[in-house]
Amino acid sequence: MYTVVERELELKLVLSPERSIPVPARLNYRTDDPYAVHIAFHIGSDHPVNWTFARELLVEGVFRPCGHGDVRVWPTKVAGRSVVLMALSSPDGDALLEAPAAQVSAWLERTLRAVPPGTEADQLGIDDGLAELLAPTPADDLWLRAPWPSDESKDGE
């Protein structure tokens, strides 16, 4: 069983310094995928546009510029409001999205309470899975035993 932390909010797709359009979005975090955040952008098509990237990137981006390549995140002020900007790049195009910093921060706090930083690996159960895979079983005795006597003869036999 896993926990889901979701938040619906309205982002702005920045078209120019003077013009932006609203984009409904859903922030999604699942404890069974503890390193990632998922954002679904509802752009009026049959299917939302989905992006997945590191939760740590968004956490850091609320405080300072970070990221490179396909996802970059940084805080700023627009018309006196604190916002988080997300620059997303893909082969299909680029987008600059503006999100209300308070709403993103509140949602991130909920994800950090669900899975505190540094405990993500515990959620995946990797250590338990490896221990189970490597645990000896009764059949191991058959496989580890030599299938025939040694080729070395004793005392000239």
mmCIF file of C-alpha atoms in Angstrom:
data_model
loop_
_atom_site.group_PDB
_atom_site.id
_atom_site.type_symbol
_atom_site.label_atom_id
_atom_site.label_comp_id
_atom_site.label_asym_id
_atom_site.label_seq_id
_atom_site.Cartn_x
_atom_site.Cartn_y
_atom_site.Cartn_z
ATOM 1 C CA MET A 1 0.000 0.000 0.000
ATOM 2 C CA TYR A 2 1.258 3.482 -0.775
ATOM 3 C CA THR A 3 0.221 7.067 -0.105
ATOM 4 C CA VAL A 4 -0.640 9.650 -2.766
ATOM 5 C CA VAL A 5 -0.236 13.396 -2.203
ATOM 6 C CA GLU A 6 -2.058 15.441 -4.856
ATOM 7 C CA ARG A 7 -2.807 19.074 -5.479
ATOM 8 C CA GLU A 8 -4.819 20.712 -8.225
ATOM 9 C CA LEU A 9 -3.673 24.208 -9.108
ATOM 10 C CA GLU A 10 -3.619 26.676 -11.925
ATOM 11 C CA LEU A 11 -0.275 27.420 -13.514
ATOM 12 C CA LYS A 12 0.433 30.031 -16.124
ATOM 13 C CA LEU A 13 2.063 29.226 -19.426
ATOM 14 C CA VAL A 14 4.276 32.245 -20.061
ATOM 15 C CA LEU A 15 4.101 33.242 -23.725
ATOM 16 C CA SER A 16 5.898 36.575 -23.357
ATOM 17 C CA PRO A 17 6.692 39.007 -20.529
ATOM 18 C CA GLU A 18 3.263 40.595 -21.064
ATOM 19 C CA ARG A 19 1.159 37.545 -21.886
ATOM 20 C CA SER A 20 0.394 34.201 -20.262
ATOM 21 C CA ILE A 21 -2.471 31.725 -20.365
ATOM 22 C CA PRO A 22 -3.859 29.625 -17.504
ATOM 23 C CA VAL A 23 -3.064 25.912 -17.472
ATOM 24 C CA PRO A 24 -4.856 23.649 -14.982
ATOM 25 C CA ALA A 25 -2.414 21.155 -13.506
ATOM 26 C CA ARG A 26 -2.236 18.349 -10.989
ATOM 27 C CA LEU A 27 0.822 17.808 -8.802
ATOM 28 C CA ASN A 28 1.147 14.166 -7.819
ATOM 29 C CA TYR A 29 3.522 12.372 -5.463
ATOM 30 C CA ARG A 30 3.393 8.663 -4.629
ATOM 31 C CA THR A 31 5.310 7.009 -1.828
ATOM 32 C CA ASP A 32 5.935 3.983 -4.079
ATOM 33 C CA ASP A 33 7.936 6.311 -6.390
ATOM 34 C CA PRO A 34 9.563 8.383 -3.635
ATOM 35 C CA TYR A 35 12.211 10.209 -5.638
ATOM 36 C CA ALA A 36 9.843 11.631 -8.264
ATOM 37 C CA VAL A 37 7.133 14.225 -8.637
ATOM 38 C CA HIS A 38 4.597 14.002 -11.422
ATOM 39 C CA ILE A 39 2.834 16.963 -12.997
ATOM 40 C CA ALA A 40 -0.085 16.583 -15.388
ATOM 41 C CA PHE A 41 -0.888 19.655 -17.480
ATOM 42 C CA HIS A 42 -4.434 19.815 -18.807
ATOM 43 C CA ILE A 43 -4.098 21.715 -22.035
ATOM 44 C CA GLY A 44 -7.503 21.104 -23.604
ATOM 45 C CA SER A 45 -6.520 17.902 -25.425
ATOM 46 C CA ASP A 46 -7.903 14.416 -24.879
ATOM 47 C CA HIS A 47 -4.949 13.497 -22.707
ATOM 48 C CA PRO A 48 -2.938 15.628 -20.283
ATOM 49 C CA VAL A 49 0.739 16.309 -20.843
ATOM 50 C CA ASN A 50 2.688 14.499 -18.125
ATOM 51 C CA TRP A 51 6.120 15.374 -16.775
ATOM 52 C CA THR A 52 8.090 13.477 -14.154
ATOM 53 C CA PHE A 53 11.239 14.739 -12.502
ATOM 54 C CA ALA A 54 13.128 14.581 -9.211
ATOM 55 C CA ARG A 55 11.301 15.807 -6.114
ATOM 56 C CA GLU A 56 14.630 17.154 -4.876
ATOM 57 C CA LEU A 57 14.810 19.411 -7.944
ATOM 58 C CA LEU A 58 11.461 21.015 -7.138
ATOM 59 C CA VAL A 59 12.292 21.305 -3.423
ATOM 60 C CA GLU A 60 15.545 23.099 -4.215
ATOM 61 C CA GLY A 61 13.940 25.182 -6.972
ATOM 62 C CA VAL A 62 11.554 26.776 -4.475
ATOM 63 C CA PHE A 63 14.611 28.389 -2.825
ATOM 64 C CA ARG A 64 17.227 28.860 -5.572
ATOM 65 C CA PRO A 65 17.779 28.252 -9.278
ATOM 66 C CA CYS A 66 18.565 24.634 -10.070
ATOM 67 C CA GLY A 67 18.439 22.033 -12.781
ATOM 68 C CA HIS A 68 19.833 21.862 -16.251
ATOM 69 C CA GLY A 69 18.814 20.216 -19.487
ATOM 70 C CA ASP A 70 15.123 19.335 -19.764
ATOM 71 C CA VAL A 71 13.970 20.745 -16.412
ATOM 72 C CA ARG A 72 15.069 23.963 -14.724
ATOM 73 C CA VAL A 73 13.324 25.479 -11.697
ATOM 74 C CA TRP A 74 13.815 28.798 -9.890
ATOM 75 C CA PRO A 75 11.972 31.181 -7.564
ATOM 76 C CA THR A 76 11.176 34.767 -8.487
ATOM 77 C CA LYS A 77 8.646 37.554 -7.961
ATOM 78 C CA VAL A 78 6.093 38.578 -10.566
ATOM 79 C CA ALA A 79 4.008 41.674 -9.860
ATOM 80 C CA GLY A 80 4.918 41.365 -6.162
ATOM 81 C CA ARG A 81 3.850 37.682 -5.964
ATOM 82 C CA SER A 82 6.254 34.870 -5.112
ATOM 83 C CA VAL A 83 6.238 32.289 -7.880
ATOM 84 C CA VAL A 84 8.220 29.271 -8.971
ATOM 85 C CA LEU A 85 9.183 29.141 -12.624
ATOM 86 C CA MET A 86 9.661 25.815 -14.398
ATOM 87 C CA ALA A 87 11.350 25.712 -17.790
ATOM 88 C CA LEU A 88 10.589 22.417 -19.528
ATOM 89 C CA SER A 89 12.227 21.317 -22.767
ATOM 90 C CA SER A 90 11.394 18.339 -24.956
ATOM 91 C CA PRO A 91 11.728 17.373 -28.605
ATOM 92 C CA ASP A 92 8.120 18.604 -28.996
ATOM 93 C CA GLY A 93 8.932 22.096 -27.730
ATOM 94 C CA ASP A 94 9.725 24.277 -24.757
ATOM 95 C CA ALA A 95 7.481 25.733 -22.080
ATOM 96 C CA LEU A 96 7.929 28.237 -19.286
ATOM 97 C CA LEU A 97 5.397 27.721 -16.507
ATOM 98 C CA GLU A 98 4.700 29.927 -13.530
ATOM 99 C CA ALA A 99 3.361 28.345 -10.331
ATOM 100 C CA PRO A 100 2.237 30.039 -7.111
ATOM 101 C CA ALA A 101 5.114 29.488 -4.669
ATOM 102 C CA ALA A 102 2.908 29.165 -1.574
ATOM 103 C CA GLN A 103 0.780 26.390 -3.092
ATOM 104 C CA VAL A 104 3.774 24.475 -4.435
ATOM 105 C CA SER A 105 5.605 24.817 -1.096
ATOM 106 C CA ALA A 106 2.577 23.624 0.896
ATOM 107 C CA TRP A 107 2.214 20.593 -1.368
ATOM 108 C CA LEU A 108 5.936 19.821 -1.132
ATOM 109 C CA GLU A 109 5.726 19.991 2.669
ATOM 110 C CA ARG A 110 3.040 17.304 2.566
ATOM 111 C CA THR A 111 5.279 15.097 0.396
ATOM 112 C CA LEU A 112 8.202 15.640 2.788
ATOM 113 C CA ARG A 113 6.031 14.589 5.726
ATOM 114 C CA ALA A 114 4.942 11.466 3.831
ATOM 115 C CA VAL A 115 8.554 10.545 2.979
ATOM 116 C CA PRO A 116 11.211 12.618 4.756
ATOM 117 C CA PRO A 117 14.364 13.422 2.770
ATOM 118 C CA GLY A 118 16.924 10.660 3.082
ATOM 119 C CA THR A 119 14.325 7.934 3.696
ATOM 120 C CA GLU A 120 13.242 7.445 0.086
ATOM 121 C CA ALA A 121 15.191 4.187 -0.338
ATOM 122 C CA ASP A 122 13.352 2.706 2.646
ATOM 123 C CA GLN A 123 10.091 3.098 0.721
ATOM 124 C CA LEU A 124 11.400 1.003 -2.144
ATOM 125 C CA GLY A 125 12.256 -1.982 0.042
ATOM 126 C CA ILE A 126 15.460 -2.640 -1.885
ATOM 127 C CA ASP A 127 17.333 -3.972 1.156
ATOM 128 C CA ASP A 128 14.454 -6.286 2.073
ATOM 129 C CA GLY A 129 14.174 -7.512 -1.502
ATOM 130 C CA LEU A 130 17.897 -8.224 -1.753
ATOM 131 C CA ALA A 131 17.894 -10.023 1.600
ATOM 132 C CA GLU A 132 15.017 -12.193 0.405
ATOM 133 C CA LEU A 133 16.764 -12.968 -2.887
ATOM 134 C CA LEU A 134 20.047 -13.815 -1.198
ATOM 135 C CA ALA A 135 18.623 -15.776 1.748
ATOM 136 C CA PRO A 136 19.689 -19.433 1.759
ATOM 137 C CA THR A 137 16.988 -22.005 1.119
ATOM 138 C CA PRO A 138 16.943 -25.797 1.715
ATOM 139 C CA ALA A 139 17.416 -26.339 -2.030
ATOM 140 C CA ASP A 140 20.726 -24.442 -1.846
ATOM 141 C CA ASP A 141 22.277 -27.441 -0.074
ATOM 142 C CA LEU A 142 21.593 -29.579 -3.143
ATOM 143 C CA TRP A 143 23.064 -27.042 -5.544
ATOM 144 C CA LEU A 144 26.106 -26.259 -3.463
ATOM 145 C CA ARG A 145 27.011 -29.916 -2.869
ATOM 146 C CA ALA A 146 29.423 -31.469 -5.374
ATOM 147 C CA PRO A 147 27.373 -33.518 -7.882
ATOM 148 C CA TRP A 148 29.949 -36.359 -7.981
ATOM 149 C CA PRO A 149 32.976 -37.395 -5.990
ATOM 150 C CA SER A 150 36.184 -35.511 -6.413
ATOM 151 C CA ASP A 151 38.548 -36.503 -9.206
ATOM 152 C CA GLU A 152 41.339 -36.607 -6.699
ATOM 153 C CA SER A 153 41.878 -40.170 -5.592
ATOM 154 C CA LYS A 154 42.979 -40.943 -2.094
ATOM 155 C CA ASP A 155 45.979 -43.146 -1.358
ATOM 156 C CA GLY A 156 46.321 -44.576 -4.851
ATOM 157 C CA GLU A 157 42.719 -45.671 -5.267
#
